[in-house]
Coordinates of C-alpha atoms and ligand atoms in Angstrom, one line a residue:
M1 CA -119.9 -98.8 -17.2
K2 CA -121.5 -102.3 -16.9
I3 CA -124.9 -101.8 -18.5
G4 CA -126.0 -104.0 -21.2
K5 CA -127.8 -103.3 -24.6
N6 CA -131.4 -103.7 -23.1
G7 CA -130.6 -101.7 -20.1
L8 CA -129.3 -99.0 -22.4
T9 CA -132.5 -99.0 -24.6
V10 CA -134.6 -98.5 -21.1
L11 CA -132.5 -95.2 -20.1
E12 CA -132.6 -94.1 -23.5
K13 CA -136.3 -94.3 -24.1
R14 CA -137.5 -93.2 -20.2
Y15 CA -134.9 -92.2 -18.2
L16 CA -132.3 -90.0 -19.8
V17 CA -133.3 -86.1 -19.5
K18 CA -134.8 -84.9 -22.9
D19 CA -135.7 -81.3 -24.0
E20 CA -138.8 -80.1 -25.3
E21 CA -138.2 -81.7 -28.5
G22 CA -137.8 -84.8 -26.8
K23 CA -134.0 -84.7 -27.9
M24 CA -131.8 -86.2 -25.5
I25 CA -129.5 -84.1 -23.6
E26 CA -128.3 -86.4 -21.0
T27 CA -125.8 -89.2 -21.2
V28 CA -126.0 -92.6 -19.2
E29 CA -122.9 -91.3 -17.1
G30 CA -124.6 -88.0 -16.8
L31 CA -127.7 -89.8 -15.2
F32 CA -125.6 -91.8 -12.5
D33 CA -123.7 -88.3 -11.7
R34 CA -127.2 -86.3 -11.6
V35 CA -128.4 -89.4 -9.1
A36 CA -125.2 -89.7 -7.1
N37 CA -124.4 -86.0 -6.5
A38 CA -128.2 -85.5 -5.5
I39 CA -128.3 -88.0 -3.2
A40 CA -125.0 -87.5 -1.5
D41 CA -125.7 -83.8 -0.8
A42 CA -128.0 -84.8 2.0
D43 CA -125.0 -85.4 4.0
L44 CA -124.8 -81.5 4.3
H45 CA -127.9 -81.5 6.1
F46 CA -126.1 -83.3 9.0
D47 CA -122.3 -82.1 8.9
S48 CA -121.6 -78.9 7.0
K49 CA -118.2 -80.2 6.4
A50 CA -119.1 -83.7 4.9
D51 CA -117.0 -85.1 2.0
T52 CA -119.7 -85.2 -0.4
K53 CA -117.7 -85.9 -3.3
Q54 CA -116.3 -89.0 -1.9
T55 CA -119.7 -90.0 -1.2
A56 CA -121.3 -89.2 -4.8
K57 CA -118.3 -91.3 -5.9
E58 CA -119.2 -94.3 -3.5
F59 CA -123.0 -93.9 -4.5
R60 CA -122.1 -93.6 -8.5
N61 CA -119.7 -96.6 -8.4
M62 CA -122.5 -98.9 -6.6
M63 CA -124.8 -98.0 -9.4
T64 CA -122.6 -98.1 -12.8
E65 CA -121.3 -101.5 -11.4
L66 CA -124.8 -102.3 -10.8
E67 CA -124.0 -103.7 -7.5
F68 CA -127.4 -101.6 -6.5
L69 CA -130.1 -99.4 -8.1
P70 CA -132.6 -97.2 -6.3
N71 CA -136.2 -97.7 -7.4
S72 CA -137.0 -95.8 -10.8
P73 CA -138.5 -92.7 -9.6
T74 CA -135.2 -91.7 -7.7
L75 CA -133.1 -92.5 -11.3
M76 CA -135.6 -90.0 -13.0
N77 CA -136.3 -87.5 -10.7
A78 CA -133.1 -86.8 -8.6
G79 CA -131.5 -83.5 -8.8
R80 CA -134.3 -82.3 -11.3
P81 CA -136.7 -80.1 -10.6
L82 CA -139.6 -82.4 -10.0
G83 CA -137.4 -84.2 -7.3
Q84 CA -140.1 -86.8 -6.0
L85 CA -137.9 -89.9 -5.4
S86 CA -140.3 -92.8 -4.0
A87 CA -142.2 -95.4 -5.4
C88 CA -144.5 -96.1 -2.8
F89 CA -147.4 -94.4 -1.3
V90 CA -150.6 -95.1 0.6
L91 CA -153.2 -92.6 0.7
P92 CA -156.4 -92.8 3.1
V93 CA -160.2 -92.8 1.8
G94 CA -162.5 -91.2 3.9
D95 CA -166.2 -91.7 4.1
S96 CA -167.5 -88.3 2.5
M97 CA -167.3 -86.7 -1.2
E98 CA -164.7 -84.4 0.1
E99 CA -162.4 -86.8 1.2
I100 CA -162.9 -89.3 -1.6
F101 CA -162.0 -86.6 -4.7
E102 CA -159.1 -85.2 -2.4
A103 CA -157.6 -88.7 -2.5
I104 CA -158.1 -88.8 -6.2
K105 CA -156.4 -85.7 -6.7
Q106 CA -153.5 -86.5 -4.5
A107 CA -153.1 -89.9 -6.5
A108 CA -153.0 -87.7 -9.2
L109 CA -150.0 -85.7 -8.2
I110 CA -148.2 -89.0 -7.1
H111 CA -148.8 -90.9 -10.7
K112 CA -147.5 -87.9 -12.4
S113 CA -144.2 -88.1 -10.5
G114 CA -143.8 -92.0 -11.1
G115 CA -144.7 -93.0 -7.8
G116 CA -147.6 -95.8 -7.1
T117 CA -150.5 -95.8 -4.9
G118 CA -152.4 -97.9 -2.3
F119 CA -155.6 -97.3 -1.0
S120 CA -158.0 -99.3 1.3
F121 CA -161.7 -98.4 0.4
S122 CA -162.8 -100.0 3.3
R123 CA -164.0 -96.9 5.4
L124 CA -166.7 -96.2 2.5
R125 CA -170.3 -97.1 3.1
A126 CA -172.0 -99.9 1.6
S127 CA -173.5 -99.5 -2.1
G128 CA -177.4 -99.1 -1.4
S129 CA -176.9 -97.2 2.2
T130 CA -178.6 -94.0 2.6
V131 CA -176.7 -90.6 1.9
K132 CA -177.7 -87.8 4.8
T133 CA -177.3 -84.6 2.8
T134 CA -179.1 -85.8 -0.2
G135 CA -181.4 -88.7 1.2
G136 CA -180.2 -90.8 -1.8
V137 CA -178.1 -94.0 -2.2
A138 CA -174.5 -94.6 -2.0
S139 CA -172.7 -96.0 -4.6
G140 CA -170.3 -98.2 -2.6
P141 CA -166.6 -98.5 -2.6
V142 CA -166.3 -100.4 -6.3
S143 CA -168.0 -97.5 -8.0
F144 CA -165.6 -95.3 -6.5
M145 CA -162.7 -97.6 -7.7
R146 CA -164.0 -96.7 -11.4
V147 CA -163.5 -92.9 -10.6
F148 CA -160.0 -93.6 -9.4
N149 CA -159.2 -95.8 -12.2
M150 CA -160.4 -93.1 -14.9
A151 CA -158.2 -90.3 -13.2
T152 CA -155.3 -92.5 -13.4
E153 CA -156.1 -93.6 -16.8
A154 CA -155.8 -90.1 -18.1
V155 CA -152.7 -88.9 -16.3
K156 CA -151.1 -91.9 -17.8
Q157 CA -150.8 -89.5 -20.9
G158 CA -148.6 -87.0 -19.3
G159 CA -146.7 -88.4 -16.4
T160 CA -143.5 -90.3 -16.5
R161 CA -144.8 -94.0 -16.4
R162 CA -147.9 -95.6 -16.2
G163 CA -149.8 -95.3 -13.2
A164 CA -150.4 -97.9 -10.9
N165 CA -152.6 -98.8 -7.9
M166 CA -153.5 -101.3 -5.2
G167 CA -157.1 -101.3 -4.1
I168 CA -157.9 -103.2 -0.8
L169 CA -161.3 -104.1 0.8
R170 CA -161.6 -105.8 3.9
V171 CA -163.5 -108.9 3.5
D172 CA -165.9 -108.3 6.5
H173 CA -167.1 -104.9 4.2
P174 CA -170.7 -105.6 3.1
D175 CA -169.7 -105.0 -0.7
I176 CA -167.3 -107.5 -0.5
L177 CA -168.6 -109.9 -2.9
Q178 CA -169.2 -106.9 -5.5
F179 CA -165.3 -106.4 -5.0
I180 CA -164.2 -110.0 -5.5
D181 CA -165.8 -109.7 -8.7
C182 CA -164.9 -106.4 -9.8
K183 CA -162.4 -107.2 -12.3
K184 CA -163.9 -110.3 -13.5
D185 CA -163.8 -108.6 -16.7
N186 CA -160.3 -108.2 -17.9
A187 CA -161.1 -105.0 -19.4
D188 CA -162.3 -103.5 -16.2
I189 CA -160.3 -101.3 -13.6
T190 CA -157.3 -102.0 -15.6
N191 CA -154.9 -99.7 -13.4
F192 CA -155.2 -101.3 -10.4
N193 CA -154.3 -104.6 -8.3
I194 CA -156.9 -105.6 -6.2
S195 CA -156.4 -107.8 -3.1
V196 CA -158.9 -108.8 -0.4
G197 CA -157.7 -107.7 3.2
V198 CA -158.6 -111.0 5.1
T199 CA -158.0 -111.3 8.9
E200 CA -157.0 -114.3 10.8
E201 CA -160.5 -114.8 12.3
F202 CA -161.7 -114.9 8.4
M203 CA -159.1 -117.6 7.4
E204 CA -159.9 -119.9 10.4
A205 CA -163.5 -119.4 9.9
A206 CA -162.8 -120.4 6.1
L207 CA -160.7 -123.7 7.2
K208 CA -163.7 -124.8 9.2
G209 CA -166.2 -123.9 6.8
E210 CA -168.0 -121.5 9.4
D211 CA -170.0 -118.1 9.0
Y212 CA -168.2 -114.7 9.6
P213 CA -169.5 -111.5 10.3
L214 CA -170.0 -108.6 8.1
Y215 CA -169.7 -105.0 9.5
D216 CA -171.3 -101.4 8.8
P217 CA -167.9 -99.5 8.2
R218 CA -169.6 -96.6 9.7
T219 CA -171.3 -97.9 12.8
K220 CA -169.1 -100.6 13.3
L221 CA -172.0 -102.9 13.8
E222 CA -172.9 -106.3 12.4
I223 CA -175.0 -106.3 9.8
G224 CA -175.0 -109.9 8.3
K225 CA -172.9 -113.1 8.0
L226 CA -171.5 -114.6 5.2
N227 CA -170.1 -118.5 4.7
A228 CA -166.3 -117.9 4.9
Q229 CA -165.3 -121.2 2.9
E230 CA -167.8 -119.7 0.1
V231 CA -166.1 -116.0 0.0
F232 CA -162.8 -117.9 -0.1
D233 CA -163.8 -120.1 -2.8
K234 CA -165.2 -117.3 -4.8
I235 CA -161.7 -115.3 -4.4
V236 CA -159.9 -118.7 -5.6
D237 CA -162.5 -119.2 -8.3
N238 CA -161.7 -115.3 -9.8
A239 CA -157.9 -115.8 -9.2
W240 CA -157.7 -118.8 -11.0
R241 CA -159.6 -117.1 -13.9
N242 CA -157.6 -114.6 -14.5
G243 CA -155.2 -114.2 -11.1
E244 CA -157.1 -111.3 -9.3
P245 CA -157.9 -111.0 -6.7
G246 CA -154.7 -111.7 -4.8
I247 CA -155.0 -111.8 -0.6
I248 CA -153.1 -109.7 2.1
F249 CA -153.1 -110.7 5.5
L250 CA -154.1 -107.5 7.4
D251 CA -153.5 -109.1 11.2
R252 CA -149.6 -109.9 9.7
L253 CA -149.1 -106.4 8.2
N254 CA -150.3 -105.0 11.8
R255 CA -148.2 -107.6 13.9
D256 CA -145.2 -105.9 12.4
N257 CA -146.6 -102.0 12.4
V258 CA -143.7 -100.7 14.3
V259 CA -145.5 -97.4 15.3
P260 CA -148.7 -98.9 16.5
S261 CA -149.4 -95.4 18.2
Q262 CA -150.0 -93.9 14.5
G263 CA -153.0 -96.1 13.9
E264 CA -153.7 -99.2 11.4
I265 CA -151.9 -100.0 8.4
E266 CA -154.6 -100.7 6.0
S267 CA -152.9 -101.1 2.7
T268 CA -149.9 -101.7 0.6
N269 CA -148.3 -99.8 -2.4
P270 CA -149.1 -101.3 -5.6
C271 CA -147.3 -104.4 -6.1
G272 CA -147.9 -105.7 -2.2
E273 CA -144.4 -105.3 -1.0
Q274 CA -144.5 -102.1 1.1
P275 CA -147.1 -101.8 3.9
L276 CA -147.4 -98.4 4.7
L277 CA -149.5 -96.0 7.0
P278 CA -151.7 -93.5 5.7
Y279 CA -149.7 -90.5 4.2
E280 CA -146.6 -92.6 4.6
S281 CA -144.2 -93.1 1.4
C282 CA -141.3 -95.1 1.1
N283 CA -138.3 -95.6 -1.1
L284 CA -136.8 -98.6 -2.5
G285 CA -133.8 -100.0 -3.6
S286 CA -132.2 -103.2 -4.6
I287 CA -129.0 -105.2 -4.6
N288 CA -128.0 -107.3 -7.6
L289 CA -126.8 -110.5 -6.1
L290 CA -125.1 -111.5 -9.0
S291 CA -122.7 -108.6 -8.5
V292 CA -121.6 -110.0 -5.0
L293 CA -120.4 -113.6 -6.1
K294 CA -117.0 -114.4 -6.8
M295 CA -114.7 -117.5 -8.1
D296 CA -113.8 -119.8 -5.6
K297 CA -110.0 -121.6 -5.7
D298 CA -111.7 -124.4 -7.3
G299 CA -113.9 -122.9 -9.8
T300 CA -117.2 -122.6 -8.2
Y301 CA -118.9 -119.3 -7.3
V302 CA -119.6 -118.4 -3.4
I303 CA -120.8 -115.4 -1.8
D304 CA -118.5 -112.5 -1.1
Y305 CA -119.9 -111.6 2.0
E306 CA -117.7 -108.8 3.2
K307 CA -118.6 -107.1 -0.4
L308 CA -122.5 -107.5 0.2
K309 CA -122.1 -105.8 3.7
R310 CA -120.3 -103.3 2.3
I311 CA -123.0 -102.8 -0.6
V312 CA -125.5 -102.9 2.5
N313 CA -123.6 -100.1 4.0
T314 CA -123.8 -97.6 1.3
A315 CA -127.5 -98.5 0.1
V316 CA -128.8 -98.0 3.5
H317 CA -126.9 -94.4 3.7
F318 CA -128.2 -93.8 0.2
L319 CA -131.8 -94.8 1.1
D320 CA -131.7 -92.5 4.3
N321 CA -130.4 -89.6 2.3
V322 CA -133.0 -90.2 -0.5
I323 CA -135.6 -89.2 2.5
E324 CA -133.9 -86.2 3.4
V325 CA -133.7 -84.8 -0.5
N326 CA -137.2 -86.0 -1.9
R327 CA -139.9 -83.5 -2.8
Y328 CA -142.8 -84.7 -1.3
P329 CA -145.9 -84.5 -3.3
L330 CA -147.6 -83.3 -0.2
E331 CA -146.7 -81.3 3.0
L332 CA -148.8 -84.1 5.0
I333 CA -146.7 -86.8 3.2
D334 CA -143.8 -85.2 3.9
K335 CA -144.2 -84.8 7.6
T336 CA -145.5 -88.5 8.0
T337 CA -142.4 -90.0 6.0
K338 CA -140.0 -88.2 7.9
A339 CA -141.8 -89.4 11.2
T340 CA -140.7 -93.0 10.6
R341 CA -138.0 -93.0 7.8
K342 CA -138.8 -96.3 6.3
I343 CA -136.8 -97.7 3.7
G344 CA -137.1 -100.5 1.6
L345 CA -133.4 -102.2 0.7
G346 CA -133.9 -105.7 -1.3
V347 CA -132.6 -107.9 -3.7
M348 CA -132.7 -108.8 -7.5
G349 CA -130.8 -111.4 -9.4
W350 CA -131.7 -114.2 -7.0
A351 CA -132.7 -116.7 -9.5
D352 CA -129.5 -115.9 -11.6
M353 CA -127.3 -116.3 -8.5
L354 CA -128.8 -119.7 -8.1
L355 CA -128.0 -120.7 -11.3
R356 CA -124.4 -119.5 -11.3
M357 CA -123.8 -121.6 -8.1
G358 CA -125.2 -124.5 -9.5
I359 CA -128.3 -124.5 -7.0
A360 CA -131.9 -125.5 -8.2
Y361 CA -134.3 -122.7 -7.4
N362 CA -136.9 -125.7 -6.3
S363 CA -134.6 -127.3 -3.8
D364 CA -134.4 -127.1 -0.1
E365 CA -130.7 -125.8 -0.5
A366 CA -131.7 -122.6 -1.9
V367 CA -134.7 -122.3 0.6
V368 CA -131.9 -122.1 3.1
L369 CA -129.8 -120.1 1.1
A370 CA -132.5 -117.6 0.8
E371 CA -132.7 -117.2 4.5
K372 CA -128.9 -116.8 5.1
V373 CA -128.5 -114.2 2.1
M374 CA -131.7 -112.4 3.2
G375 CA -130.8 -112.9 6.9
F376 CA -127.6 -111.0 6.6
I377 CA -129.0 -108.3 4.7
N378 CA -131.4 -107.8 7.2
E379 CA -129.2 -107.9 10.0
N380 CA -126.6 -105.6 8.5
G381 CA -129.0 -103.4 7.2
R382 CA -130.6 -102.8 10.5
K383 CA -126.8 -102.3 12.0
A384 CA -126.3 -99.6 9.2
S385 CA -129.5 -97.9 10.2
H386 CA -128.5 -98.3 14.2
E387 CA -125.1 -96.6 13.0
L388 CA -126.8 -93.7 11.2
A389 CA -128.9 -93.1 14.3
K390 CA -125.7 -92.4 16.2
T391 CA -124.9 -89.2 14.1
R392 CA -128.3 -88.5 12.6
G393 CA -130.4 -89.5 15.7
S394 CA -133.3 -92.0 15.5
F395 CA -136.4 -91.6 13.6
P396 CA -138.8 -89.1 15.5
L397 CA -141.4 -91.6 16.7
F398 CA -138.8 -94.2 17.8
S399 CA -139.6 -93.5 21.4
E400 CA -143.1 -94.6 20.6
S401 CA -142.2 -97.6 18.5
V402 CA -141.6 -101.3 19.5
F403 CA -137.9 -100.7 19.3
A404 CA -138.2 -98.0 22.2
S405 CA -136.2 -99.8 24.7
G406 CA -133.4 -101.1 22.6
A407 CA -130.6 -99.5 20.5
P408 CA -131.4 -96.4 18.2
L409 CA -132.4 -96.9 14.6
R410 CA -132.5 -94.5 11.9
N411 CA -135.4 -96.2 10.1
A412 CA -138.6 -98.0 11.3
T413 CA -138.3 -100.4 8.5
V414 CA -135.4 -101.3 6.6
T415 CA -135.9 -104.3 4.0
T416 CA -138.6 -105.1 1.5
I417 CA -138.4 -107.2 -1.7
A418 CA -139.6 -105.0 -5.0
P419 CA -140.5 -106.6 -8.1
T420 CA -137.6 -104.5 -9.8
G421 CA -139.6 -104.9 -13.0
T422 CA -137.5 -102.1 -14.8
L423 CA -134.4 -102.5 -12.3
S424 CA -134.0 -105.9 -13.1
I425 CA -133.7 -105.2 -17.1
L426 CA -131.3 -102.1 -16.3
A427 CA -128.8 -104.6 -14.2
G428 CA -129.3 -107.1 -17.0
C429 CA -130.4 -109.8 -14.1
S430 CA -133.4 -111.9 -13.2
S431 CA -136.2 -109.9 -11.3
G432 CA -136.7 -109.8 -7.5
V433 CA -136.7 -113.3 -6.2
E434 CA -138.7 -114.6 -9.2
P435 CA -137.4 -117.8 -11.0
V436 CA -136.4 -117.2 -14.4
F437 CA -139.6 -117.1 -16.7
A438 CA -138.3 -118.3 -19.9
F439 CA -134.8 -119.4 -20.8
A440 CA -134.7 -118.3 -24.3
Y441 CA -137.6 -116.2 -26.1
I442 CA -137.7 -114.0 -29.5
R443 CA -137.2 -110.3 -28.9
N444 CA -139.1 -108.3 -31.7
V445 CA -136.9 -105.2 -32.3
M446 CA -138.2 -102.1 -33.5
D447 CA -137.4 -102.8 -37.2
N448 CA -139.6 -105.8 -37.1
T449 CA -136.5 -108.5 -36.9
E450 CA -136.5 -111.1 -34.3
M451 CA -133.8 -112.0 -32.1
I452 CA -133.3 -114.9 -30.0
E453 CA -132.5 -113.9 -26.4
T454 CA -130.9 -116.4 -24.2
N455 CA -130.4 -116.6 -20.6
P456 CA -126.7 -115.7 -20.8
I457 CA -126.0 -117.8 -17.8
L458 CA -127.8 -120.9 -19.8
K459 CA -125.8 -119.7 -23.0
Q460 CA -122.5 -119.8 -21.3
V461 CA -122.8 -123.4 -19.9
L462 CA -124.2 -124.9 -23.0
V463 CA -121.5 -123.2 -25.2
E464 CA -118.9 -124.4 -22.9
R465 CA -120.6 -127.6 -22.9
G466 CA -120.5 -127.7 -26.7
I467 CA -124.1 -128.3 -27.1
Y468 CA -125.4 -124.7 -27.9
S469 CA -127.3 -124.1 -31.3
D470 CA -130.0 -121.8 -32.7
K471 CA -131.9 -125.2 -33.3
L472 CA -131.8 -126.1 -29.6
M473 CA -132.5 -122.6 -28.6
K474 CA -136.1 -122.5 -30.8
E475 CA -136.8 -126.1 -28.9
I476 CA -136.4 -124.0 -25.7
I477 CA -138.4 -121.0 -27.0
A478 CA -141.2 -123.2 -27.8
E479 CA -141.7 -124.0 -23.6
G480 CA -139.4 -121.5 -21.9
S481 CA -138.3 -124.5 -20.3
L482 CA -135.6 -127.2 -21.1
Q483 CA -137.0 -130.1 -19.1
H484 CA -138.6 -131.7 -22.4
L485 CA -135.1 -132.1 -24.1
P486 CA -133.1 -135.2 -24.5
E487 CA -130.2 -133.6 -25.6
I488 CA -129.7 -131.3 -22.4
P489 CA -127.6 -133.4 -19.6
E490 CA -129.5 -134.1 -16.5
D491 CA -127.1 -132.0 -14.3
I492 CA -128.1 -128.8 -16.5
K493 CA -131.6 -129.7 -16.3
R494 CA -131.6 -130.3 -12.2
V495 CA -130.5 -126.7 -12.0
F496 CA -132.0 -124.6 -15.1
V497 CA -135.5 -124.9 -13.9
C498 CA -137.8 -122.0 -14.9
S499 CA -141.1 -120.7 -13.2
H500 CA -143.5 -123.2 -14.8
D501 CA -141.0 -126.0 -13.6
I502 CA -141.2 -125.3 -10.1
S503 CA -144.4 -126.2 -8.0
P504 CA -146.5 -123.6 -6.7
M505 CA -145.9 -124.9 -3.2
H506 CA -142.2 -124.4 -3.9
H507 CA -143.0 -120.8 -5.1
I508 CA -144.7 -120.2 -1.7
K509 CA -141.9 -121.5 0.4
M510 CA -139.4 -119.5 -1.3
Q511 CA -141.3 -116.5 -0.6
A512 CA -141.8 -117.3 3.1
A513 CA -138.0 -118.0 3.0
F514 CA -137.5 -114.4 2.3
Q515 CA -140.0 -113.0 4.1
R516 CA -139.0 -114.1 7.2
H517 CA -136.0 -111.7 6.9
T518 CA -137.7 -108.9 5.5
D519 CA -139.5 -106.4 7.7
N520 CA -141.8 -105.2 5.2
A521 CA -143.0 -107.4 2.5
V522 CA -142.0 -109.9 -0.3
S523 CA -143.4 -109.3 -4.1
K524 CA -143.6 -112.6 -5.8
T525 CA -146.2 -113.9 -8.2
V526 CA -147.0 -117.9 -7.5
N527 CA -147.0 -118.9 -11.5
F528 CA -149.1 -121.9 -12.2
T529 CA -149.6 -123.5 -16.0
H530 CA -152.5 -123.3 -17.7
D531 CA -153.8 -126.4 -16.9
A532 CA -153.8 -125.8 -12.9
T533 CA -157.1 -126.5 -11.0
R534 CA -158.8 -124.6 -8.6
E535 CA -158.1 -126.7 -6.1
D536 CA -154.4 -126.2 -6.7
V537 CA -154.7 -122.3 -6.6
R538 CA -156.7 -122.8 -3.4
E539 CA -153.8 -125.1 -1.7
A540 CA -151.7 -122.2 -2.7
Y541 CA -153.5 -119.5 -1.0
I542 CA -153.7 -121.9 2.4
Q543 CA -150.1 -122.6 2.3
A544 CA -149.2 -118.9 2.2
Y545 CA -151.3 -118.3 5.1
K546 CA -149.9 -121.6 7.0
L547 CA -146.2 -120.4 6.1
D548 CA -146.8 -116.9 7.6
C549 CA -146.7 -114.9 4.2
K550 CA -148.0 -111.3 4.4
G551 CA -149.8 -111.7 0.9
V552 CA -150.1 -113.8 -2.0
T553 CA -150.6 -113.1 -5.8
I554 CA -151.1 -115.6 -8.5
Y555 CA -151.2 -116.1 -12.0
R556 CA -152.3 -118.8 -14.3
D557 CA -150.5 -118.7 -17.8
G558 CA -153.1 -117.7 -20.6
S559 CA -155.7 -116.7 -18.2
R560 CA -155.5 -113.1 -19.5
D561 CA -155.9 -111.7 -23.0
S562 CA -152.5 -109.7 -22.2
Q563 CA -149.9 -110.9 -20.2
V564 CA -146.6 -109.1 -19.2
L565 CA -144.7 -112.1 -20.0
N566 CA -145.3 -114.5 -22.5
I567 CA -143.7 -117.7 -23.5
G568 CA -142.2 -117.6 -27.0
S569 CA -141.8 -114.0 -27.3
V570 CA -141.6 -110.3 -26.2
Q571 CA -142.2 -107.1 -27.7
Ligands
CDP601 O1 -138.0 -101.5 -11.1 P1 -138.7 -100.3 -10.8 O2 -138.1 -99.3 -9.5 O3 -139.1 -99.5 -11.8 O4 -140.2 -100.8 -9.9 P2 -140.6 -102.0 -9.3 O5 -139.8 -102.4 -8.4 O6 -141.1 -103.2 -10.6 O7 -142.0 -101.7 -8.5 C1 -141.7 -101.2 -7.2 C2 -143.1 -100.1 -6.8 O8 -142.8 -98.7 -7.8 C3 -144.5 -100.9 -7.4 O9 -144.7 -101.7 -6.1 C4 -145.2 -99.7 -7.3 O10 -145.5 -98.9 -6.4 C5 -144.1 -98.7 -7.9 N1 -144.9 -98.7 -9.6 C6 -145.6 -97.7 -10.1 O11 -146.1 -97.1 -9.2 N2 -145.9 -97.9 -11.6 C7 -145.3 -98.8 -12.4 N3 -145.7 -98.7 -13.5 C8 -144.3 -99.8 -11.5 C9 -144.0 -100.0 -10.3

C-alpha cells in the first residue's frame, strides 16, 4: 500500500466505514477491497461467467498503487447500502413552485449521498413579474437560490460531505445584474459557486462595446437591452473583488453536446468541469500522472506510455462499471444517465510530473506536453470505450448522437479534468492540472504542534544538492515561492515555479491545452497575486474566450476572508 500519512488521515476521518458509535470498522485494505469487488461485480451484468476476482484484483491494484482513484462518492459508498457513486449531477429548475421545491428535494437527496448539483436558474421568471394564480409578484432567481442554499446548509449537518452547488444564470436573463452581485457579500449564498452563462453573441458585443438583448424567460420576447461591455466589466469587477462570478461559455458546451436531440446543456456540476443535460449524472476518476513516470537509462524521468495506456483501459472499464452498479437517487436520473453513459476520466499530479521531468509549468514545452499526454489519454480512452461497446453495446442514444456514422462507443463522453481536492491528498500528488500552490507551508496538527510540510520533489532535489535546511524552508513558507531566495540555484528556480510565479496568461494557456483534448471540461482556477488589477482579470477572461476554454474561474489572493489555500499555513 503506497498511501502516505496525509492520505491515511483523510481516509480515517472521512472514508472508512464506522459503526453507530463512530468506531472504525473498516481498514484501508478493506476499503479498497470493498470498492474493487463492488465495481468488478458489474461484469456479471454482461457475462455470467466473467472472472470478477481477476478484474477486482486489477481494480484494487490500480487504486492501492495510487495509479488511479475514482471520485470520492465511489470510495465512500461502493458496496455499501447507500451505493450512490457519482460526484456530478445537473437538475432542471422549472418556473413553478412545484418544480422549484421538487428540485430542492432532489438536490437534498443527492447532497446526502456526497454528490454535487448544478442548476440553471434561467427559466425562472424575472423578479417583479406577476404570478398568475395569486396576482402577486415573483421573487426571481436570486431569491430562490437563497432557499436552495439554506436547504444545502441544513443537509450539511448529516451528510457525508459538504454539499456543493453550481448556480448559473444566462446573461440575457432580466435579473442578470442582481445575479452578478448576489455573492458580493462573502457570507452570502456560501454553498454555491456562481457562473454567468454567456453566449458568443454577448462576448462579441462586449468586445465591440455594443448593446445586447434581454429576454423574458417565459415569452422569449425581447424586453430590453443592456450594454454588453458594462455587464462584462461588472462581472470582472466582482471577480476581482472576491473571485465570483465565473463565466461559462454556453454555446461551447452545446457545440460539444453529443446528443443534441436530448435538448440543451444549460449547466455544469459545482466545480465547472462536467457539463450535463438535466437529470444526467457522471462519475469521475483521475489518473495520477506521477505513477506513470519511469527512470530512463541516463537517470532522467520519462513517461511510460505503455503503462499509461494500460491504466486508461482499466480505468474506462472501471468507470463504465460504476454506471451499472450505481444506486441513483432518482429513477429519472438512473434512466437519463444510462442513456448516454457519460464518464469523466482525468488526471492529477500534472504539476508534480513536470517537476520530476525538469520542465517548468510556465514554459511552452509544458503546454506541448500537456497536449501530448491528454491527447494520448483521450484517444486511448475512446478506444477503450469502443472496445467495451463491442461486447456491451454502444450507449443507448448512440444512433441519435453525433457519433452515429462512426464506430460504436460505450460512453458519450470519456474525459473530464476534475479538481481532485480530496483524491490528490489520498494520492499524495498535486491536484488536477493546477500548478503547485506553495512549495512549503506549516501544517497545524491536532495537538497544536506545527510541522513544516515541503513539496517532496523539491525536498529531494534540495537534499541532493546539499542546500536543504529548516531555515531555508521557513523563507519559502513566507512566500510559497522560492524565486526570491539567492541561495537557490537558477536551474532549480526555473523549474520550481508555484501558482503565483506563473502569469495568468500561462494559466489560461495550460487550461486551453488540456481542454483541446478533453471531451467535457477542465477544472482550473487562474490564481492572481493580491496586487493584480481589474484590467488583468479582464484580460484573463478575454483570453479564455479567445483560446476556446469552456469557462473560466479566477481567484485573487487575499480577496476573501476565508480561502481554501493560504500561503504560510494550513489547518
Ligand atoms: O477529489 P474528490 O473526488 O473528492 O472531488 P473533486 O475532484 O475535488 O470534485 C469533483 C466534483 O465532486 C465537484 O465538481 C463536485 O461536483 C463534487 N463535489 C461535491 O459535490 N462536494 C464537495 N464538497 C466536493 C466535490
